[in-house]
mmCIF file of C-alpha atoms in Angstrom:
data_model
loop_
_atom_site.group_PDB
_atom_site.id
_atom_site.type_symbol
_atom_site.label_atom_id
_atom_site.label_comp_id
_atom_site.label_asym_id
_atom_site.label_seq_id
_atom_site.Cartn_x
_atom_site.Cartn_y
_atom_site.Cartn_z
ATOM 1 C CA UNK A 1 40.003 153.594 118.771
ATOM 2 C CA UNK A 2 37.637 155.465 116.510
ATOM 3 C CA UNK A 3 34.389 153.845 115.494
ATOM 4 C CA UNK A 4 34.146 154.683 111.825
ATOM 5 C CA UNK A 5 31.042 152.645 111.082
ATOM 6 C CA UNK A 6 28.615 154.859 112.961
ATOM 7 C CA UNK A 7 26.067 156.842 110.968
ATOM 8 C CA UNK A 8 26.389 159.724 113.414
ATOM 9 C CA UNK A 9 30.161 159.832 112.853
ATOM 10 C CA UNK A 10 29.719 159.959 109.077
ATOM 11 C CA UNK A 11 27.150 162.752 109.387
ATOM 12 C CA UNK A 12 29.424 164.605 111.784
ATOM 13 C CA UNK A 13 32.337 164.393 109.350
ATOM 14 C CA UNK A 14 30.186 165.682 106.490
ATOM 15 C CA UNK A 15 29.009 168.535 108.714
ATOM 16 C CA UNK A 16 32.616 169.346 109.671
ATOM 17 C CA UNK A 17 33.666 169.633 106.023
ATOM 18 C CA UNK A 18 30.680 171.892 105.349
ATOM 19 C CA UNK A 19 31.540 174.067 108.334
ATOM 20 C CA UNK A 20 35.110 174.407 107.126
ATOM 21 C CA UNK A 21 33.948 175.508 103.671
ATOM 22 C CA UNK A 22 31.536 178.030 105.212
ATOM 23 C CA UNK A 23 34.228 179.544 107.386
ATOM 24 C CA UNK A 24 36.657 179.871 104.510
ATOM 25 C CA UNK A 25 33.991 181.689 102.496
ATOM 26 C CA UNK A 26 32.642 184.064 105.132
ATOM 27 C CA UNK A 27 35.536 184.803 107.470
ATOM 28 C CA UNK A 28 37.832 187.743 107.039
ATOM 29 C CA UNK A 29 40.993 188.486 108.999
ATOM 30 C CA UNK A 30 39.280 191.377 110.775
ATOM 31 C CA UNK A 31 36.809 188.946 112.348
ATOM 32 C CA UNK A 32 39.395 187.223 114.521
ATOM 33 C CA UNK A 33 39.100 188.142 118.176
ATOM 34 C CA UNK A 34 42.700 187.146 118.878
ATOM 35 C CA UNK A 35 45.770 189.313 119.015
ATOM 36 C CA UNK A 36 48.470 188.746 116.408
ATOM 37 C CA UNK A 37 51.222 188.007 118.922
ATOM 38 C CA UNK A 38 49.864 184.530 119.608
ATOM 39 C CA UNK A 39 48.089 185.314 122.855
ATOM 40 C CA UNK A 40 44.387 185.540 123.451
ATOM 41 C CA UNK A 41 42.770 188.949 123.571
ATOM 42 C CA UNK A 42 40.168 188.227 126.280
ATOM 43 C CA UNK A 43 40.567 189.494 129.865
ATOM 44 C CA UNK A 44 39.267 186.276 131.419
ATOM 45 C CA UNK A 45 41.600 183.301 131.706
ATOM 46 C CA UNK A 46 38.802 181.056 130.363
ATOM 47 C CA UNK A 47 38.168 182.217 126.822
ATOM 48 C CA UNK A 48 35.981 179.394 125.513
ATOM 49 C CA UNK A 49 34.018 176.374 126.692
ATOM 50 C CA UNK A 50 33.850 173.072 124.858
ATOM 51 C CA UNK A 51 31.262 170.639 126.168
ATOM 52 C CA UNK A 52 31.178 166.864 125.756
ATOM 53 C CA UNK A 53 28.506 164.737 127.393
ATOM 54 C CA UNK A 54 25.063 163.154 127.502
ATOM 55 C CA UNK A 55 21.586 164.448 128.380
ATOM 56 C CA UNK A 56 23.147 166.370 131.267
ATOM 57 C CA UNK A 57 24.511 168.772 128.626
ATOM 58 C CA UNK A 58 22.070 168.407 125.699
ATOM 59 C CA UNK A 59 18.295 168.528 125.312
ATOM 60 C CA UNK A 60 18.235 166.318 122.249
ATOM 61 C CA UNK A 61 18.703 169.133 119.742
ATOM 62 C CA UNK A 62 22.323 168.408 118.811
ATOM 63 C CA UNK A 63 21.511 166.453 115.671
ATOM 64 C CA UNK A 64 21.635 167.352 111.978
ATOM 65 C CA UNK A 65 17.940 166.423 111.766
ATOM 66 C CA UNK A 66 16.776 168.623 114.655
ATOM 67 C CA UNK A 67 14.954 171.258 112.520
ATOM 68 C CA UNK A 68 12.989 168.442 110.854
ATOM 69 C CA UNK A 69 12.356 166.190 113.845
ATOM 70 C CA UNK A 70 12.016 168.800 116.580
ATOM 71 C CA UNK A 71 8.236 168.452 116.856
ATOM 72 C CA UNK A 72 8.514 164.669 117.152
ATOM 73 C CA UNK A 73 11.224 164.513 119.805
ATOM 74 C CA UNK A 74 10.165 162.523 122.857
ATOM 75 C CA UNK A 75 13.238 163.387 124.907
ATOM 76 C CA UNK A 76 12.937 166.566 126.943
ATOM 77 C CA UNK A 77 15.547 166.184 129.692
ATOM 78 C CA UNK A 78 15.886 169.883 130.355
ATOM 79 C CA UNK A 79 12.560 171.686 130.056
ATOM 80 C CA UNK A 80 13.229 171.957 126.320
ATOM 81 C CA UNK A 81 16.114 174.408 126.566
ATOM 82 C CA UNK A 82 19.850 173.752 126.759
ATOM 83 C CA UNK A 83 20.216 177.010 128.672
ATOM 84 C CA UNK A 84 18.679 175.382 131.755
ATOM 85 C CA UNK A 85 21.547 172.888 131.928
ATOM 86 C CA UNK A 86 24.519 173.031 134.267
ATOM 87 C CA UNK A 87 27.335 173.747 131.770
ATOM 88 C CA UNK A 88 25.398 176.603 130.179
ATOM 89 C CA UNK A 89 24.678 178.130 133.589
ATOM 90 C CA UNK A 90 28.384 177.918 134.420
ATOM 91 C CA UNK A 91 29.363 179.391 131.055
ATOM 92 C CA UNK A 92 27.160 182.385 131.831
ATOM 93 C CA UNK A 93 28.897 182.845 135.191
ATOM 94 C CA UNK A 94 32.238 182.921 133.371
ATOM 95 C CA UNK A 95 30.996 185.675 131.087
ATOM 96 C CA UNK A 96 30.724 183.425 128.041
ATOM 97 C CA UNK A 97 27.886 183.472 125.556
ATOM 98 C CA UNK A 98 25.522 180.549 125.103
ATOM 99 C CA UNK A 99 27.594 177.596 123.863
ATOM 100 C CA UNK A 100 25.896 176.469 120.666
ATOM 101 C CA UNK A 101 25.442 172.790 119.753
ATOM 102 C CA UNK A 102 27.841 171.359 117.200
ATOM 103 C CA UNK A 103 25.161 170.820 114.569
ATOM 104 C CA UNK A 104 23.804 174.368 114.852
ATOM 105 C CA UNK A 105 27.142 176.011 114.012
ATOM 106 C CA UNK A 106 26.701 178.289 111.001
ATOM 107 C CA UNK A 107 30.294 178.977 110.042
ATOM 108 C CA UNK A 108 30.765 181.971 112.328
ATOM 109 C CA UNK A 109 34.290 182.150 113.716
ATOM 110 C CA UNK A 110 32.963 184.153 116.650
ATOM 111 C CA UNK A 111 30.682 181.263 117.644
ATOM 112 C CA UNK A 112 33.496 178.756 117.302
ATOM 113 C CA UNK A 113 35.805 180.872 119.449
ATOM 114 C CA UNK A 114 33.139 181.047 122.162
ATOM 115 C CA UNK A 115 33.006 177.246 122.280
ATOM 116 C CA UNK A 116 31.026 174.282 120.994
ATOM 117 C CA UNK A 117 28.617 171.879 122.669
ATOM 118 C CA UNK A 118 29.408 168.441 121.231
ATOM 119 C CA UNK A 119 27.120 166.727 123.760
ATOM 120 C CA UNK A 120 24.267 164.489 122.696
ATOM 121 C CA UNK A 121 21.425 163.016 124.719
ATOM 122 C CA UNK A 122 21.999 159.350 125.640
ATOM 123 C CA UNK A 123 25.667 159.504 124.667
ATOM 124 C CA UNK A 124 27.836 156.855 126.309
ATOM 125 C CA UNK A 125 31.469 156.294 127.194
ATOM 126 C CA UNK A 126 31.352 152.842 125.631
ATOM 127 C CA UNK A 127 30.291 152.153 122.058
ATOM 128 C CA UNK A 128 26.503 152.738 121.960
ATOM 129 C CA UNK A 129 24.026 149.942 121.309
ATOM 130 C CA UNK A 130 22.215 151.997 118.713
ATOM 131 C CA UNK A 131 23.900 153.674 115.764
ATOM 132 C CA UNK A 132 21.645 156.677 116.290
ATOM 133 C CA UNK A 133 23.395 157.510 119.584
ATOM 134 C CA UNK A 134 26.855 158.967 120.021
ATOM 135 C CA UNK A 135 29.823 157.710 121.965
ATOM 136 C CA UNK A 136 32.462 159.670 123.839
ATOM 137 C CA UNK A 137 34.957 158.794 121.110
ATOM 138 C CA UNK A 138 32.747 160.290 118.417
ATOM 139 C CA UNK A 139 32.406 163.556 120.326
ATOM 140 C CA UNK A 140 36.139 163.571 120.995
ATOM 141 C CA UNK A 141 36.802 163.211 117.276
ATOM 142 C CA UNK A 142 34.559 166.222 116.612
ATOM 143 C CA UNK A 143 36.469 168.179 119.261
ATOM 144 C CA UNK A 144 39.831 167.319 117.711
ATOM 145 C CA UNK A 145 38.554 168.263 114.257
ATOM 146 C CA UNK A 146 37.474 171.610 115.711
ATOM 147 C CA UNK A 147 40.942 172.115 117.183
ATOM 148 C CA UNK A 148 42.432 171.378 113.765
ATOM 149 C CA UNK A 149 40.053 173.904 112.227
ATOM 150 C CA UNK A 150 41.177 176.543 114.729
ATOM 151 C CA UNK A 151 44.810 175.781 113.916
ATOM 152 C CA UNK A 152 44.084 176.179 110.216
ATOM 153 C CA UNK A 153 42.252 179.486 110.623
ATOM 154 C CA UNK A 154 44.286 181.088 113.422
ATOM 155 C CA UNK A 155 47.725 179.563 113.036
ATOM 156 C CA UNK A 156 49.429 177.093 115.347
ATOM 157 C CA UNK A 157 50.600 179.537 118.032
ATOM 158 C CA UNK A 158 47.349 181.470 118.389
ATOM 159 C CA UNK A 159 45.267 178.295 118.351
ATOM 160 C CA UNK A 160 47.512 176.745 121.001
ATOM 161 C CA UNK A 161 47.041 179.783 123.236
ATOM 162 C CA UNK A 162 43.276 179.666 122.743
ATOM 163 C CA UNK A 163 43.027 175.941 123.528
ATOM 164 C CA UNK A 164 45.214 176.298 126.613
ATOM 165 C CA UNK A 165 42.877 178.973 127.944
ATOM 166 C CA UNK A 166 39.692 177.087 127.040
ATOM 167 C CA UNK A 167 37.680 174.926 129.412
ATOM 168 C CA UNK A 168 36.703 171.410 128.363
ATOM 169 C CA UNK A 169 33.667 170.133 130.258
ATOM 170 C CA UNK A 170 33.086 166.345 130.380
ATOM 171 C CA UNK A 171 29.879 164.765 131.689
ATOM 172 C CA UNK A 172 29.513 161.060 130.890
ATOM 173 C CA UNK A 173 28.776 157.694 132.468
ATOM 174 C CA UNK A 174 25.111 158.064 133.373
ATOM 175 C CA UNK A 175 23.774 156.340 130.298
ATOM 176 C CA UNK A 176 26.426 153.611 130.446
ATOM 177 C CA UNK A 177 25.267 152.617 133.917
ATOM 178 C CA UNK A 178 21.614 152.969 132.937
ATOM 179 C CA UNK A 179 22.147 150.622 129.996
ATOM 180 C CA UNK A 180 24.003 148.173 132.209
ATOM 181 C CA UNK A 181 21.659 148.216 135.186
ATOM 182 C CA UNK A 182 18.281 148.723 133.543
ATOM 183 C CA UNK A 183 18.377 147.812 129.876
ATOM 184 C CA UNK A 184 20.984 145.049 129.684
ATOM 185 C CA UNK A 185 19.293 141.676 130.129
ATOM 186 C CA UNK A 186 22.640 139.998 130.764
ATOM 187 C CA UNK A 187 23.025 142.024 133.931
ATOM 188 C CA UNK A 188 20.673 139.882 135.997
ATOM 189 C CA UNK A 189 21.941 141.584 139.123
ATOM 190 C CA UNK A 190 23.368 145.090 139.622
ATOM 191 C CA UNK A 191 26.421 143.416 141.147
ATOM 192 C CA UNK A 192 27.142 141.319 138.048
ATOM 193 C CA UNK A 193 30.682 142.417 137.169
ATOM 194 C CA UNK A 194 29.523 145.867 138.157
ATOM 195 C CA UNK A 195 32.771 147.000 139.767
ATOM 196 C CA UNK A 196 34.795 145.857 136.786
ATOM 197 C CA UNK A 197 32.444 147.732 134.470
ATOM 198 C CA UNK A 198 32.825 150.993 136.400
ATOM 199 C CA UNK A 199 36.612 150.588 136.317
ATOM 200 C CA UNK A 200 36.489 150.236 132.527
ATOM 201 C CA UNK A 201 34.437 153.432 132.301
ATOM 202 C CA UNK A 202 36.932 155.315 134.457
ATOM 203 C CA UNK A 203 39.874 154.031 132.406
ATOM 204 C CA UNK A 204 38.217 155.347 129.250
ATOM 205 C CA UNK A 205 37.604 158.757 130.829
ATOM 206 C CA UNK A 206 41.230 158.997 131.954
ATOM 207 C CA UNK A 207 42.399 158.153 128.436
ATOM 208 C CA UNK A 208 40.259 160.986 127.089
ATOM 209 C CA UNK A 209 41.701 163.461 129.592
ATOM 210 C CA UNK A 210 45.224 162.435 128.608
ATOM 211 C CA UNK A 211 44.375 162.761 124.901
ATOM 212 C CA UNK A 212 43.000 166.243 125.491
ATOM 213 C CA UNK A 213 46.142 167.185 127.410
ATOM 214 C CA UNK A 214 48.270 166.005 124.488
ATOM 215 C CA UNK A 215 46.199 168.363 122.301
ATOM 216 C CA UNK A 216 47.228 171.328 124.543
ATOM 217 C CA UNK A 217 44.041 171.376 126.638
ATOM 218 C CA UNK A 218 44.935 172.502 130.158
ATOM 219 C CA UNK A 219 41.597 173.205 131.871
ATOM 220 C CA UNK A 220 39.309 170.180 132.229
ATOM 221 C CA UNK A 221 36.248 169.552 134.387
ATOM 222 C CA UNK A 222 34.864 166.034 134.914
ATOM 223 C CA UNK A 223 31.388 165.761 136.367
ATOM 224 C CA UNK A 224 30.471 162.823 138.578
ATOM 225 C CA UNK A 225 27.350 160.731 138.017
ATOM 226 C CA UNK A 226 24.141 161.617 139.855
ATOM 227 C CA UNK A 227 22.619 159.133 142.368
ATOM 228 C CA UNK A 228 20.840 156.960 139.806
ATOM 229 C CA UNK A 229 19.576 154.713 142.596
ATOM 230 C CA UNK A 230 17.327 157.589 143.690
ATOM 231 C CA UNK A 231 16.125 158.456 140.193
ATOM 232 C CA UNK A 232 12.422 158.058 139.358
ATOM 233 C CA UNK A 233 13.208 155.426 136.727
ATOM 234 C CA UNK A 234 15.158 153.087 138.998
ATOM 235 C CA UNK A 235 12.740 153.530 141.893
ATOM 236 C CA UNK A 236 9.850 152.819 139.528
ATOM 237 C CA UNK A 237 11.459 149.586 138.350
ATOM 238 C CA UNK A 238 12.087 148.444 141.918
ATOM 239 C CA UNK A 239 8.612 149.430 143.116
ATOM 240 C CA UNK A 240 6.772 146.443 144.594
ATOM 241 C CA UNK A 241 3.159 146.868 143.504
ATOM 242 C CA UNK A 242 2.015 143.592 145.093
ATOM 243 C CA UNK A 243 2.442 144.980 148.584
ATOM 244 C CA UNK A 244 1.974 148.630 147.676
ATOM 245 C CA UNK A 245 5.324 149.429 149.213
ATOM 246 C CA UNK A 246 7.315 152.321 147.870
ATOM 247 C CA UNK A 247 10.979 151.630 148.335
ATOM 248 C CA UNK A 248 13.573 154.323 148.877
ATOM 249 C CA UNK A 249 16.826 154.845 147.012
ATOM 250 C CA UNK A 250 18.426 151.675 145.663
ATOM 251 C CA UNK A 251 21.711 151.347 147.517
ATOM 252 C CA UNK A 252 23.134 148.685 145.205
ATOM 253 C CA UNK A 253 22.747 151.010 142.226
ATOM 254 C CA UNK A 254 24.201 153.967 144.101
ATOM 255 C CA UNK A 255 27.109 151.763 145.200
ATOM 256 C CA UNK A 256 28.243 151.438 141.587
ATOM 257 C CA UNK A 257 27.778 155.166 141.003
ATOM 258 C CA UNK A 258 29.929 155.898 144.041
ATOM 259 C CA UNK A 259 32.560 153.425 142.869
ATOM 260 C CA UNK A 260 32.779 155.210 139.530
ATOM 261 C CA UNK A 261 32.893 158.683 141.099
ATOM 262 C CA UNK A 262 35.436 157.772 143.775
ATOM 263 C CA UNK A 263 37.757 155.996 141.376
ATOM 264 C CA UNK A 264 37.527 158.790 138.813
ATOM 265 C CA UNK A 265 38.405 161.429 141.393
ATOM 266 C CA UNK A 266 41.349 159.380 142.656
ATOM 267 C CA UNK A 267 42.714 159.037 139.150
ATOM 268 C CA UNK A 268 42.228 162.768 138.546
ATOM 269 C CA UNK A 269 44.295 163.537 141.653
ATOM 270 C CA UNK A 270 47.122 161.492 140.131
ATOM 271 C CA UNK A 271 46.768 163.240 136.773
ATOM 272 C CA UNK A 272 47.058 166.674 138.363
ATOM 273 C CA UNK A 273 50.437 165.591 139.714
ATOM 274 C CA UNK A 274 51.677 164.030 136.478
ATOM 275 C CA UNK A 275 50.347 166.453 133.862
ATOM 276 C CA UNK A 276 52.397 169.621 134.153
ATOM 277 C CA UNK A 277 50.378 172.809 133.880
ATOM 278 C CA UNK A 278 47.035 171.018 133.836
ATOM 279 C CA UNK A 279 44.070 171.872 136.035
ATOM 280 C CA UNK A 280 41.646 168.958 136.159
ATOM 281 C CA UNK A 281 38.619 169.328 138.427
ATOM 282 C CA UNK A 282 36.189 166.681 139.636
ATOM 283 C CA UNK A 283 32.683 167.837 140.590
ATOM 284 C CA UNK A 284 30.789 165.630 143.035
ATOM 285 C CA UNK A 285 27.227 166.099 141.841
ATOM 286 C CA UNK A 286 26.275 162.871 143.643
ATOM 287 C CA UNK A 287 26.873 164.371 147.081
ATOM 288 C CA UNK A 288 25.031 167.541 146.163
ATOM 289 C CA UNK A 289 22.002 165.669 144.831
ATOM 290 C CA UNK A 290 21.840 163.464 147.920
ATOM 291 C CA UNK A 291 21.737 166.611 150.034
ATOM 292 C CA UNK A 292 18.745 167.877 148.054
ATOM 293 C CA UNK A 293 17.041 164.466 148.180
ATOM 294 C CA UNK A 294 17.360 163.965 151.935
ATOM 295 C CA UNK A 295 16.861 167.614 152.952
ATOM 296 C CA UNK A 296 14.572 168.966 150.218
ATOM 297 C CA UNK A 297 12.788 171.624 152.254
ATOM 298 C CA UNK A 298 16.077 173.231 153.246
ATOM 299 C CA UNK A 299 16.626 174.050 149.577
ATOM 300 C CA UNK A 300 13.072 174.973 148.643
ATOM 301 C CA UNK A 301 11.920 171.621 147.232
ATOM 302 C CA UNK A 302 8.656 169.882 148.021
ATOM 303 C CA UNK A 303 9.146 166.624 146.113
ATOM 304 C CA UNK A 304 12.449 164.749 145.997
ATOM 305 C CA UNK A 305 11.153 161.435 144.621
ATOM 306 C CA UNK A 306 8.697 161.974 141.781
ATOM 307 C CA UNK A 307 9.586 163.242 138.328
ATOM 308 C CA UNK A 308 7.950 166.506 137.329
ATOM 309 C CA UNK A 309 7.415 165.145 133.825
ATOM 310 C CA UNK A 310 6.661 161.436 133.451
ATOM 311 C CA UNK A 311 4.041 158.733 134.003
ATOM 312 C CA UNK A 312 3.637 155.743 136.308
ATOM 313 C CA UNK A 313 5.138 155.204 139.747
ATOM 314 C CA UNK A 314 7.407 158.104 140.672
ATOM 315 C CA UNK A 315 6.807 159.419 137.136
ATOM 316 C CA UNK A 316 9.486 156.943 136.122
ATOM 317 C CA UNK A 317 7.641 154.445 133.921
ATOM 318 C CA UNK A 318 7.574 156.547 130.769
ATOM 319 C CA UNK A 319 9.607 159.641 130.074
ATOM 320 C CA UNK A 320 8.538 163.170 129.280
ATOM 321 C CA UNK A 321 6.737 162.847 125.950
ATOM 322 C CA UNK A 322 5.593 166.462 125.904
ATOM 323 C CA UNK A 323 6.163 169.574 128.023
ATOM 324 C CA UNK A 324 2.381 169.577 128.506
ATOM 325 C CA UNK A 325 2.843 166.535 130.760
ATOM 326 C CA UNK A 326 4.966 168.499 133.208
ATOM 327 C CA UNK A 327 3.889 169.361 136.726
ATOM 328 C CA UNK A 328 2.639 172.931 137.386
ATOM 329 C CA UNK A 329 5.791 173.996 139.261
ATOM 330 C CA UNK A 330 8.958 172.256 138.155
ATOM 331 C CA UNK A 331 10.953 174.304 140.665
ATOM 332 C CA UNK A 332 9.327 172.369 143.518
ATOM 333 C CA UNK A 333 10.785 169.070 142.243
ATOM 334 C CA UNK A 334 14.296 167.678 142.435
ATOM 335 C CA UNK A 335 13.804 165.438 139.384
ATOM 336 C CA UNK A 336 12.597 166.671 136.008
ATOM 337 C CA UNK A 337 12.208 163.302 134.261
ATOM 338 C CA UNK A 338 13.471 159.719 134.480
ATOM 339 C CA UNK A 339 17.085 160.558 135.322
ATOM 340 C CA UNK A 340 17.605 164.301 134.987
ATOM 341 C CA UNK A 341 17.259 167.073 137.596
ATOM 342 C CA UNK A 342 15.158 170.207 137.229
ATOM 343 C CA UNK A 343 16.460 173.634 136.338
ATOM 344 C CA UNK A 344 16.130 174.628 140.008
ATOM 345 C CA UNK A 345 18.573 171.861 140.948
ATOM 346 C CA UNK A 346 20.952 172.847 138.160
ATOM 347 C CA UNK A 347 20.974 176.433 139.423
ATOM 348 C CA UNK A 348 21.944 175.250 142.912
ATOM 349 C CA UNK A 349 24.603 172.969 141.432
ATOM 350 C CA UNK A 350 25.962 175.836 139.332
ATOM 351 C CA UNK A 351 26.145 178.168 142.330
ATOM 352 C CA UNK A 352 27.886 175.505 144.417
ATOM 353 C CA UNK A 353 30.323 174.584 141.652
ATOM 354 C CA UNK A 354 31.077 178.258 141.044
ATOM 355 C CA UNK A 355 31.749 179.472 144.569
ATOM 356 C CA UNK A 356 30.980 176.700 147.064
ATOM 357 C CA UNK A 357 27.660 178.239 148.096
ATOM 358 C CA UNK A 358 25.300 176.756 149.187
ATOM 359 C CA UNK A 359 27.273 173.486 149.083
ATOM 360 C CA UNK A 360 31.019 173.789 149.677
ATOM 361 C CA UNK A 361 33.688 171.688 147.998
ATOM 362 C CA UNK A 362 31.550 169.790 145.519
ATOM 363 C CA UNK A 363 34.185 170.684 142.910
ATOM 364 C CA UNK A 364 37.697 169.681 143.865
ATOM 365 C CA UNK A 365 40.476 170.715 144.193
ATOM 366 C CA UNK A 366 39.165 174.206 143.301
ATOM 367 C CA UNK A 367 35.897 175.894 142.368
ATOM 368 C CA UNK A 368 34.940 177.087 138.897
ATOM 369 C CA UNK A 369 35.457 180.656 140.084
ATOM 370 C CA UNK A 370 39.026 179.889 141.135
ATOM 371 C CA UNK A 371 39.649 178.094 137.838
ATOM 372 C CA UNK A 372 38.210 180.995 135.851
ATOM 373 C CA UNK A 373 40.534 183.487 137.529
ATOM 374 C CA UNK A 374 43.672 181.342 137.396
ATOM 375 C CA UNK A 375 46.334 181.419 134.713
ATOM 376 C CA UNK A 376 47.491 178.291 132.945
#
């Protein structure tokens, strides 16, 4: 179901029409980097990367108002640069250029062929509480409109070949659980219908994967949710100031994260059997983060609890209002802000997802490197 009443959807549709007009005006046939026989002209089996997700893939700049509001943004989940985020680090390993945000596309066919980042900070799987935030469905609509644009410009056969060789990267669920556990007053306890809620989230993700498959997408990566129970925000909320006791990770919160991750991976295993020619990967970022949190010194970290940029207990009371608030050495911290890891963590995650080093098998059934070198 598409949510047509959202302001962000309307703006996205207007932007899409403008992008289409730009491309028709400025693109010539000699600009297409695709051979005329309907097959892609790139040596790598992954020719493009299309990213959908939340603040794990976007720094808050994927908005039509970013040039105007940039100086007033209070959300800095990634040191102020999308290039410090996991999907961009992985794109670089695959030999792809920086994947530009949807709203910064300028009509260049070359940029569109490289991929698009549809992600938006605080995006959710479910319909968002605020009309200023995006949902998974809204990003999926933008992705399908982009596929239609490629079909129009390249022709059906060439576009099909390009989409089959493209990687679609999905990273959602964090903000849904945050809204449920932290911001939703009806959830008086983390266990209040929590399992049912995670199952709904997984069902929605599986539907999206199947919809992408029906649109000829064959390479899909689904990222698990980080251990939110160990995040500075959750630990700050659960901090008992009356006794001055700093609690550790919240197991009840992590239980729901694990339920989501485990169920999603199980469903992905089934999809890989049912969807002929598809390669769907699940990446267990939860397990990797827990390794960094419980053995920080082994990976070069000095602080696995406190946010580098934030205020209050654990730096989790208020978020990163300005880069000037950040700690002197972000690389010594596991957490950057309320819920997001530092660039140093993302680099380790990227290396592990790419080749299994330093952490083996966080991406299953194969690594990014194996996916990048495989044919569809």
